[in-house]
Coordinates of N, CA and C in Angstrom, one line a residue:
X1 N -88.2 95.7 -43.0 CA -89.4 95.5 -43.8 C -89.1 94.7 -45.0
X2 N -90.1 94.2 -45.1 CA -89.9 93.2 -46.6 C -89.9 94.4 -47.5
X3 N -88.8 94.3 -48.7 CA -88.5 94.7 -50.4 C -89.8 94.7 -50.9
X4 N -90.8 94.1 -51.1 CA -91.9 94.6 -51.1 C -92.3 95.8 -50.8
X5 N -92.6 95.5 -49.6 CA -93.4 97.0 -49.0 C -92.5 98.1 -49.2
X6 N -91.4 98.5 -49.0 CA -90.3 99.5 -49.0 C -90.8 100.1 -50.4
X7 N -90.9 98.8 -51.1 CA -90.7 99.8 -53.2 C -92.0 100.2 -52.8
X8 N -93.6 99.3 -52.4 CA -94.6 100.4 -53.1 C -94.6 101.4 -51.7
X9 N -94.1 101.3 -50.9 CA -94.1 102.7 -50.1 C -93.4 104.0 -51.1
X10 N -91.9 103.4 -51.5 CA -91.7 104.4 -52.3 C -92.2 104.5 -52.9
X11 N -93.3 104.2 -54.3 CA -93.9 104.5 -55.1 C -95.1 105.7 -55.3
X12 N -96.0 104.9 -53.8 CA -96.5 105.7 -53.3 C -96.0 107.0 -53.3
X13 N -94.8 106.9 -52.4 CA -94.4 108.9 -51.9 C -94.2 109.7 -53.4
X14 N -93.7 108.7 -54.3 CA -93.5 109.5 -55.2 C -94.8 110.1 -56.3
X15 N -96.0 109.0 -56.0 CA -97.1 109.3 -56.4 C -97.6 110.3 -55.8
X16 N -97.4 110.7 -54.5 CA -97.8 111.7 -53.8 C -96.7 113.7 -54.4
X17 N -95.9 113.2 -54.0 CA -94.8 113.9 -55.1 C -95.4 114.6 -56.3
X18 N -95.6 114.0 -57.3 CA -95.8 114.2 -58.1 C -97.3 115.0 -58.4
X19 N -98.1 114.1 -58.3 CA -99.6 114.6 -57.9 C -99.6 116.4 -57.0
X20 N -99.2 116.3 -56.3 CA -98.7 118.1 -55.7 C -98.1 118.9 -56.4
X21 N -97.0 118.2 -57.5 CA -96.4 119.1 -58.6 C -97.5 119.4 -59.9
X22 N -97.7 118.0 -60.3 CA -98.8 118.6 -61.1 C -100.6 119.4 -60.7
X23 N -100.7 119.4 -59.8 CA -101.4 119.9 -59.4 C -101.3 120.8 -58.9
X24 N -100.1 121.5 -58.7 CA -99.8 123.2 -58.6 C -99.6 123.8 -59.7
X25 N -99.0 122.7 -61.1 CA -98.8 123.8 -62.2 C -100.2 123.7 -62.9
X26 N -101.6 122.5 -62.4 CA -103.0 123.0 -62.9 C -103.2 124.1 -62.7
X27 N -104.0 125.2 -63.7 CA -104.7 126.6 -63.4 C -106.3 126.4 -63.3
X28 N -107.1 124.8 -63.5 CA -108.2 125.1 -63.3 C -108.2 124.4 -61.8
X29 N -109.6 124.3 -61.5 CA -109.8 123.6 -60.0 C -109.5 122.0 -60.4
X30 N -109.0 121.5 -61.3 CA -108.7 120.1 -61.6 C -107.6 120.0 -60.3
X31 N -106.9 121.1 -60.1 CA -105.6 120.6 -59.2 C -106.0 120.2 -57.6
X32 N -107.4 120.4 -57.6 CA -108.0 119.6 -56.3 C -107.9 118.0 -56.2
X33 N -108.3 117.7 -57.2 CA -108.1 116.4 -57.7 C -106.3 115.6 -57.9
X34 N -105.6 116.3 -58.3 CA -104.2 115.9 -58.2 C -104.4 115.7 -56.2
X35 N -104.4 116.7 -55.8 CA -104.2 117.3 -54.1 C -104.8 115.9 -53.8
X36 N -106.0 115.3 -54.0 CA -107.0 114.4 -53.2 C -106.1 113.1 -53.7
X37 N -105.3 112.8 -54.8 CA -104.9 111.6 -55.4 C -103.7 111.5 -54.4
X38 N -102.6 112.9 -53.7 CA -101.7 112.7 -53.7 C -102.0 112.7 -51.9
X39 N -102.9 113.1 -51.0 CA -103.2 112.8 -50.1 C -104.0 111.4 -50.1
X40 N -104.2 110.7 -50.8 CA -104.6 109.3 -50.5 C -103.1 108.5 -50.7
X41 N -103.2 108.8 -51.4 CA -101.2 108.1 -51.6 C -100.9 108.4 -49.8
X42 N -100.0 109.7 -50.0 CA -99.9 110.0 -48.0 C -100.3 109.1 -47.5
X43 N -102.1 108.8 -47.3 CA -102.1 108.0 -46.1 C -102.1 106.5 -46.0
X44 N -101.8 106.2 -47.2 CA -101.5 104.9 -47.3 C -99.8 104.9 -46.8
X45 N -99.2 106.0 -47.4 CA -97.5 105.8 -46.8 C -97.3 105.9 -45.2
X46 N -98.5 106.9 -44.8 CA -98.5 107.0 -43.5 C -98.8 105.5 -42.3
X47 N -99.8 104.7 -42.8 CA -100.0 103.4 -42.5 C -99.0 102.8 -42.6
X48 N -98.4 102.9 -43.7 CA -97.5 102.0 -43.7 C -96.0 102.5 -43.0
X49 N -95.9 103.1 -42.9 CA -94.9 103.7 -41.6 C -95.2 103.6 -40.1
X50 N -96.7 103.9 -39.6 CA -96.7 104.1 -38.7 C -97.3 103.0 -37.9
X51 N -97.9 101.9 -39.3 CA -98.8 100.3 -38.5 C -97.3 99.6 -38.9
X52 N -97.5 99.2 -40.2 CA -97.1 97.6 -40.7 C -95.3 97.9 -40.2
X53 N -94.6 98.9 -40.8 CA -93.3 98.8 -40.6 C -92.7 99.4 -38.7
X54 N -93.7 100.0 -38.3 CA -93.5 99.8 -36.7 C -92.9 98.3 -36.2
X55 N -94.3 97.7 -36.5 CA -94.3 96.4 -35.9 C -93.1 95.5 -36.5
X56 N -92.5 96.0 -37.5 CA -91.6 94.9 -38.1 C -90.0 95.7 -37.1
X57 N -90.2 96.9 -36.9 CA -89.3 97.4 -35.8 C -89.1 96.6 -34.4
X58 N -90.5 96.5 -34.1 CA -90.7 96.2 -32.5 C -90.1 95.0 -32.8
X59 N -90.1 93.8 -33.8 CA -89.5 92.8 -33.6 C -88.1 92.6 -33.5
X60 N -87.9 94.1 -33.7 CA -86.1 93.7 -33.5 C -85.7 94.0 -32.5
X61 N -86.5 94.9 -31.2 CA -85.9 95.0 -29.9 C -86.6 96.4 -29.6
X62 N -86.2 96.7 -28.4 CA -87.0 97.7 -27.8 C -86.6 99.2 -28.0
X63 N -84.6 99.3 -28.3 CA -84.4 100.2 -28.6 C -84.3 100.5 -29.9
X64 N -84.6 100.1 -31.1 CA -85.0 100.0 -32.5 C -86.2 100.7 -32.5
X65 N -87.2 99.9 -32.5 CA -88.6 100.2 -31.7 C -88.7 101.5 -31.0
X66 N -88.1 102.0 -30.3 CA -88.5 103.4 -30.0 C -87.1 104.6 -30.8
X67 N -86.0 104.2 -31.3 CA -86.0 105.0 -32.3 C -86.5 105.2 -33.4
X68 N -87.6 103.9 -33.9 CA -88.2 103.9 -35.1 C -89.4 105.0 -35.0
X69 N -89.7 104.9 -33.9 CA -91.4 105.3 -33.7 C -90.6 106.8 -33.5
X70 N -89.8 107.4 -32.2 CA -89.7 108.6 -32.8 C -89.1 109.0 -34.1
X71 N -88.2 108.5 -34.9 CA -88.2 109.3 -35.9 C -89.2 109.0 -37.1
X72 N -89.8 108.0 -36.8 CA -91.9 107.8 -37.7 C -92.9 108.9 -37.4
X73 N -92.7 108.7 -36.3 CA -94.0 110.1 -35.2 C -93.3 111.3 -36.4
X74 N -92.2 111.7 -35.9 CA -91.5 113.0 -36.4 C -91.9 113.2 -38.1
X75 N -91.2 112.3 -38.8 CA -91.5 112.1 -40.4 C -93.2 112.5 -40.6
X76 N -93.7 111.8 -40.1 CA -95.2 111.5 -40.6 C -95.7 112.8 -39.7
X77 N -95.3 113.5 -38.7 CA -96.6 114.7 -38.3 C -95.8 116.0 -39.3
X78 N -94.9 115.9 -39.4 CA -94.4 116.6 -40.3 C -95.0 117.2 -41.6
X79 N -95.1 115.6 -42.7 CA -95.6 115.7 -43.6 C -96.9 115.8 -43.5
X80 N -97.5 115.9 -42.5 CA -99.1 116.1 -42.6 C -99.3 117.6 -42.3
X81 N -98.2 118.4 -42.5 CA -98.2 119.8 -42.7 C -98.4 120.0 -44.2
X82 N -97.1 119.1 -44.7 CA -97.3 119.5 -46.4 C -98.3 119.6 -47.2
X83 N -99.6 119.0 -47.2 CA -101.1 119.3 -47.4 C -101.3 121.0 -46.9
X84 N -101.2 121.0 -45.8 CA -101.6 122.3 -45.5 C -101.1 123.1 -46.3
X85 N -100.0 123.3 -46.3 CA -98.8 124.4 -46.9 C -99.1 124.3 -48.1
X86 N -99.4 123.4 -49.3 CA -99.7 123.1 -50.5 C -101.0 123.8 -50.2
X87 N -102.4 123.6 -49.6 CA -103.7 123.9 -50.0 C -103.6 125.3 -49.3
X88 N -102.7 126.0 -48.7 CA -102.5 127.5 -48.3 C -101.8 128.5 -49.1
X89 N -101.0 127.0 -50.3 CA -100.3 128.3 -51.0 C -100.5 127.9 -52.3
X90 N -100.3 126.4 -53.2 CA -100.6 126.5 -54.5 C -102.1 126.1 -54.6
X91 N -102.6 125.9 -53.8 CA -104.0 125.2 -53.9 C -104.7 126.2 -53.5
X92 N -105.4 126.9 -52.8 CA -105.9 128.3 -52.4 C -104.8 130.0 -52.6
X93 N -103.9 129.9 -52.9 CA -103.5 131.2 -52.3 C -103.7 132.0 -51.6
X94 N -104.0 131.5 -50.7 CA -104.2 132.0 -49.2 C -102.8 133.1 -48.9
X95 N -102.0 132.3 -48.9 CA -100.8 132.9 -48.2 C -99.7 133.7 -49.5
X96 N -99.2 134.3 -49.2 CA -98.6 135.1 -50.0 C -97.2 134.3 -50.1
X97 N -96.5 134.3 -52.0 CA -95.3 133.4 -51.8 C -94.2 133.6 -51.1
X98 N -93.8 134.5 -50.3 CA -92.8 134.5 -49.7 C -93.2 134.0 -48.2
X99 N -94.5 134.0 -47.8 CA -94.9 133.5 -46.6 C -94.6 131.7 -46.9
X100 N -95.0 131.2 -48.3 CA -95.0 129.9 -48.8 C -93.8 129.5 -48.5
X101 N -92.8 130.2 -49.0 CA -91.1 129.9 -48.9 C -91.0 129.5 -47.3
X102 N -91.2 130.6 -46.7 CA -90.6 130.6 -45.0 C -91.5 129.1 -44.7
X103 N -92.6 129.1 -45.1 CA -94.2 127.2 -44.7 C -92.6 126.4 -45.3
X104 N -92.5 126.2 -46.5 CA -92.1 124.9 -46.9 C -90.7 125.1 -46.2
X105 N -89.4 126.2 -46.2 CA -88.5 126.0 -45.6 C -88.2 125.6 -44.2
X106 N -89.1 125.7 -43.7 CA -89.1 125.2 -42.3 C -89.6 124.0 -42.1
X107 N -90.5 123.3 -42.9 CA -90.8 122.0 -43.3 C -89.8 120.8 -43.6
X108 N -88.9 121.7 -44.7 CA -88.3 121.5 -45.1 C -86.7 121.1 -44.1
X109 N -86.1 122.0 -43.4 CA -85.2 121.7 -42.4 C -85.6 120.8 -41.4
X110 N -86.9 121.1 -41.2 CA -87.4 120.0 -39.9 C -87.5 118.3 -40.4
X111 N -87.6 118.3 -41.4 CA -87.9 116.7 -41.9 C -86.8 116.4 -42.3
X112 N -85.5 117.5 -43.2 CA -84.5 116.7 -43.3 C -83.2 116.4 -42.3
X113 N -82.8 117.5 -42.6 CA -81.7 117.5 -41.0 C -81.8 117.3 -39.6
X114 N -83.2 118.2 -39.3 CA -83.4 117.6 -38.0 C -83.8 116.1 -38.1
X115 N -84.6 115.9 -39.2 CA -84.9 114.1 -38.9 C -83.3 113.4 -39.0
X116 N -82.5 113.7 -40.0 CA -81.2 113.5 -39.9 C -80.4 112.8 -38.9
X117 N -80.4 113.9 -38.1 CA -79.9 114.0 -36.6 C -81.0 113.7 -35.8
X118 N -82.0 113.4 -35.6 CA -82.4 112.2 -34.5 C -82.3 111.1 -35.1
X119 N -82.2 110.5 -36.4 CA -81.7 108.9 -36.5 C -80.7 108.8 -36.3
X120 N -79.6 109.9 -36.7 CA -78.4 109.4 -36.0 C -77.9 109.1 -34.5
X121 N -79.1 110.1 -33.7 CA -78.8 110.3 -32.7 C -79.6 108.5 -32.1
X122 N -80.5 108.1 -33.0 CA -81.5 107.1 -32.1 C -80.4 106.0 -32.8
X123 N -79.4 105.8 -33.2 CA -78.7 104.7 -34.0 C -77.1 104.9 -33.2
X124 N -77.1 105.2 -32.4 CA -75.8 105.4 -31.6 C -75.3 104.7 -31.0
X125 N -76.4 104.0 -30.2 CA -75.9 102.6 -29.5 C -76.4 100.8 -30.2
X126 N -76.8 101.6 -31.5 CA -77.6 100.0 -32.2 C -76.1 99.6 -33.3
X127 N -76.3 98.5 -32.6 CA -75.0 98.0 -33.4 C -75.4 97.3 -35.0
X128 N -75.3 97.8 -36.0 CA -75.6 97.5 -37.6 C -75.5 96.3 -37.3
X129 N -75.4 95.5 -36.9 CA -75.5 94.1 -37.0 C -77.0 93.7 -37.0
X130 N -77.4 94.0 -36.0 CA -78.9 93.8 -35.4 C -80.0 94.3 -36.7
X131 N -79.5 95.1 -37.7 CA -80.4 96.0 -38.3 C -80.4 95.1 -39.7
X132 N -79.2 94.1 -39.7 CA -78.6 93.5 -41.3 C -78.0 93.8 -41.8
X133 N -77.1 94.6 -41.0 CA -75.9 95.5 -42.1 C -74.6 95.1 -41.1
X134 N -74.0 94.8 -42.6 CA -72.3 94.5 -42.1 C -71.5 95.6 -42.6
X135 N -71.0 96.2 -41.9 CA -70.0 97.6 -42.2 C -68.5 96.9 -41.9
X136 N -67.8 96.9 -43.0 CA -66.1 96.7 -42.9 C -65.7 97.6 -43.1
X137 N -64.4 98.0 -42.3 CA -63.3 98.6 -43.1 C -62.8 97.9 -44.4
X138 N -62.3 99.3 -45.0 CA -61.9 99.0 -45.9 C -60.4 97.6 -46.4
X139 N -59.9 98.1 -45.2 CA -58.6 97.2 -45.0 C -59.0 96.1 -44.4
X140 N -60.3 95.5 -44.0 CA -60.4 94.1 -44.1 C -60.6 93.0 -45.2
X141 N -60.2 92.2 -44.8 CA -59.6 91.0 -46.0 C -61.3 90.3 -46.2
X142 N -62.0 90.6 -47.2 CA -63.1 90.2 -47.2 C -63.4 88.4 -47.2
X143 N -62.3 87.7 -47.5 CA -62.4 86.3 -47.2 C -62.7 86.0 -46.0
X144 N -62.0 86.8 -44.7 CA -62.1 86.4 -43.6 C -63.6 86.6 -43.2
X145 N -64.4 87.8 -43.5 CA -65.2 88.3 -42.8 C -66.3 87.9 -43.8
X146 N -66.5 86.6 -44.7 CA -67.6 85.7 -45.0 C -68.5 86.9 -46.7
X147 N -68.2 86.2 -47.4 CA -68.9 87.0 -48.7 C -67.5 87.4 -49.0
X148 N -67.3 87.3 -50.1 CA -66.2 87.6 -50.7 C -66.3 87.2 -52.0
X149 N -65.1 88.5 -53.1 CA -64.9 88.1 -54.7 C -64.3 86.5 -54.9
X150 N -63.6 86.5 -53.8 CA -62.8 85.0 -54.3 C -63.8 84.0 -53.9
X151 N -64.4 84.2 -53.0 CA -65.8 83.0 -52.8 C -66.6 82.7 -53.8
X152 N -66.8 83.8 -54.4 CA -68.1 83.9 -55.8 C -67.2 83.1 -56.8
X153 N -66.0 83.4 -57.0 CA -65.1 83.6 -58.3 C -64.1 81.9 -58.3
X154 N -64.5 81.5 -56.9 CA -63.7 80.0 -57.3 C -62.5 80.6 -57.1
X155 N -61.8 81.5 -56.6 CA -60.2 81.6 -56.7 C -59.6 81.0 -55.5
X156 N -58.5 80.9 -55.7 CA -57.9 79.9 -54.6 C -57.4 80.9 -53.1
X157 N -56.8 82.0 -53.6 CA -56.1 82.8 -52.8 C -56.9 84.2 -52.9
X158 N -56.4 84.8 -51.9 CA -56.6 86.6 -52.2 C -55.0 86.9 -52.8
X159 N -55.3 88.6 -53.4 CA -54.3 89.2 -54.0 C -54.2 90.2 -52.8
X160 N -54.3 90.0 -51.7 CA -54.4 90.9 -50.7 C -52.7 91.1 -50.2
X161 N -52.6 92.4 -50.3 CA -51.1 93.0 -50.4 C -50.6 92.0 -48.6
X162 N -51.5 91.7 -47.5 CA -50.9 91.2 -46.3 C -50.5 90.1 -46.5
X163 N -51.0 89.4 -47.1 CA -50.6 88.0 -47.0 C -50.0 87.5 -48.6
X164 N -49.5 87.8 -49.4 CA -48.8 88.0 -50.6 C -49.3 87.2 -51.5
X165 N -50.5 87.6 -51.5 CA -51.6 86.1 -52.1 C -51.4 84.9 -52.3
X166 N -50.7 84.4 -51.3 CA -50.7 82.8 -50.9 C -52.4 82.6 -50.6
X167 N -52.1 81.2 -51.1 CA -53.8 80.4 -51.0 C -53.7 80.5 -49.5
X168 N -54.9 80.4 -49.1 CA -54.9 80.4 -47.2 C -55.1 78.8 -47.2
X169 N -54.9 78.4 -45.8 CA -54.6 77.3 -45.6 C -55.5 76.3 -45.7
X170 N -55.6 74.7 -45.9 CA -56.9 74.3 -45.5 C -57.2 73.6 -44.5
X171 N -58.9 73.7 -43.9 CA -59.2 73.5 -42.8 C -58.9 72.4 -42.6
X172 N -58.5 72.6 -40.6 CA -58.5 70.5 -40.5 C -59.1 69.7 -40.6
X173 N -59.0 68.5 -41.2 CA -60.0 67.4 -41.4 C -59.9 66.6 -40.3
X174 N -60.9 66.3 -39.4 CA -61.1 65.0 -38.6 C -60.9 63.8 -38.8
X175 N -60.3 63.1 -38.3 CA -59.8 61.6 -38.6 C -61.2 60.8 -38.6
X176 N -61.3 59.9 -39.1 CA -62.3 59.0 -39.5 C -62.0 57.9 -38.4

């Protein structure tokens, strides 16, 4: 997804976030109004999870694409519990707090670790490459493997303990 959409997604969640915090420590019916600010937020994050950044999935292949959407599906039916749980327990008191604990703790495990572990499990065979991400070891010589301090820095050589920071060679030139 475009840097764009990611920040006001986050922004969004966090407006959502927050609006449920302050609107649980309201004591008048104003915290309906936090509740209604912080569920319009939601379903805009939810759109944007489940329309615009799908589709930016599907273009990177099929199995992307369907680990994105299950672990989207998952995230997003999830959090369309946390409304409930919030208007069951700080928004009505319906439910008694220790019943709230067991609502949000289970919520709570299910969206982090289990979501956890099905991304890891849906990213098993997707090679970071495909995704934009370059993962080195640590013990590779960052000249070789393109972006590097000495590239940025104009230096001639690495100080790389393998090669005893000799300048590396230069390429061949074609005869004219």
């Amino acid at each position: 997804m475009p840097w764009p959409t990611i920040l006001y997604t986050i922004l969004l969640n966090e407006i959502m976030i927050v609006t449920g915090l302050v609107g649980a420590l309201v004591q008048s019916s104003y915290k309906w109004g936090y509740f209604a600010f912080g569920c319009a937020a939601f379903l805009w994050v939810a759109f944007t999870v489940t329309v615009s950044a799908r589709k930016y999935a599907t273009s990177l292949g099929g199995d992307i694409s369907r680990t994105y959407t299950i672990c989207g599906v998952w995230t997003i039916a999830l959090w369309f519990l946390y409304p409930i749980a919030w208007g069951l327990s700080e928004g009505g008191n319906v439910i008694a707090p220790d019943s709230e604990a067991v609502f949000y703790g289970i919520l709570d495990i299910m969206a982090k670790p289990v979501f956890g572990a099905l991304l890891l499990w849906g990213h098993r065979n997707i090679e970071p490459a495909r995704l934009g991400v370059h993962i080195r070891s640590y013990e590779e010589d960052p000249a070789k493997v393109g972006g590097t301090h000495a590239a940025h820095h104009g230096e001639k050589g690495s100080q790389n303990a393998n090669d005893g920071g000799a300048a590396a060679p230069a390429p061949p030139t074609a005869a004219v």
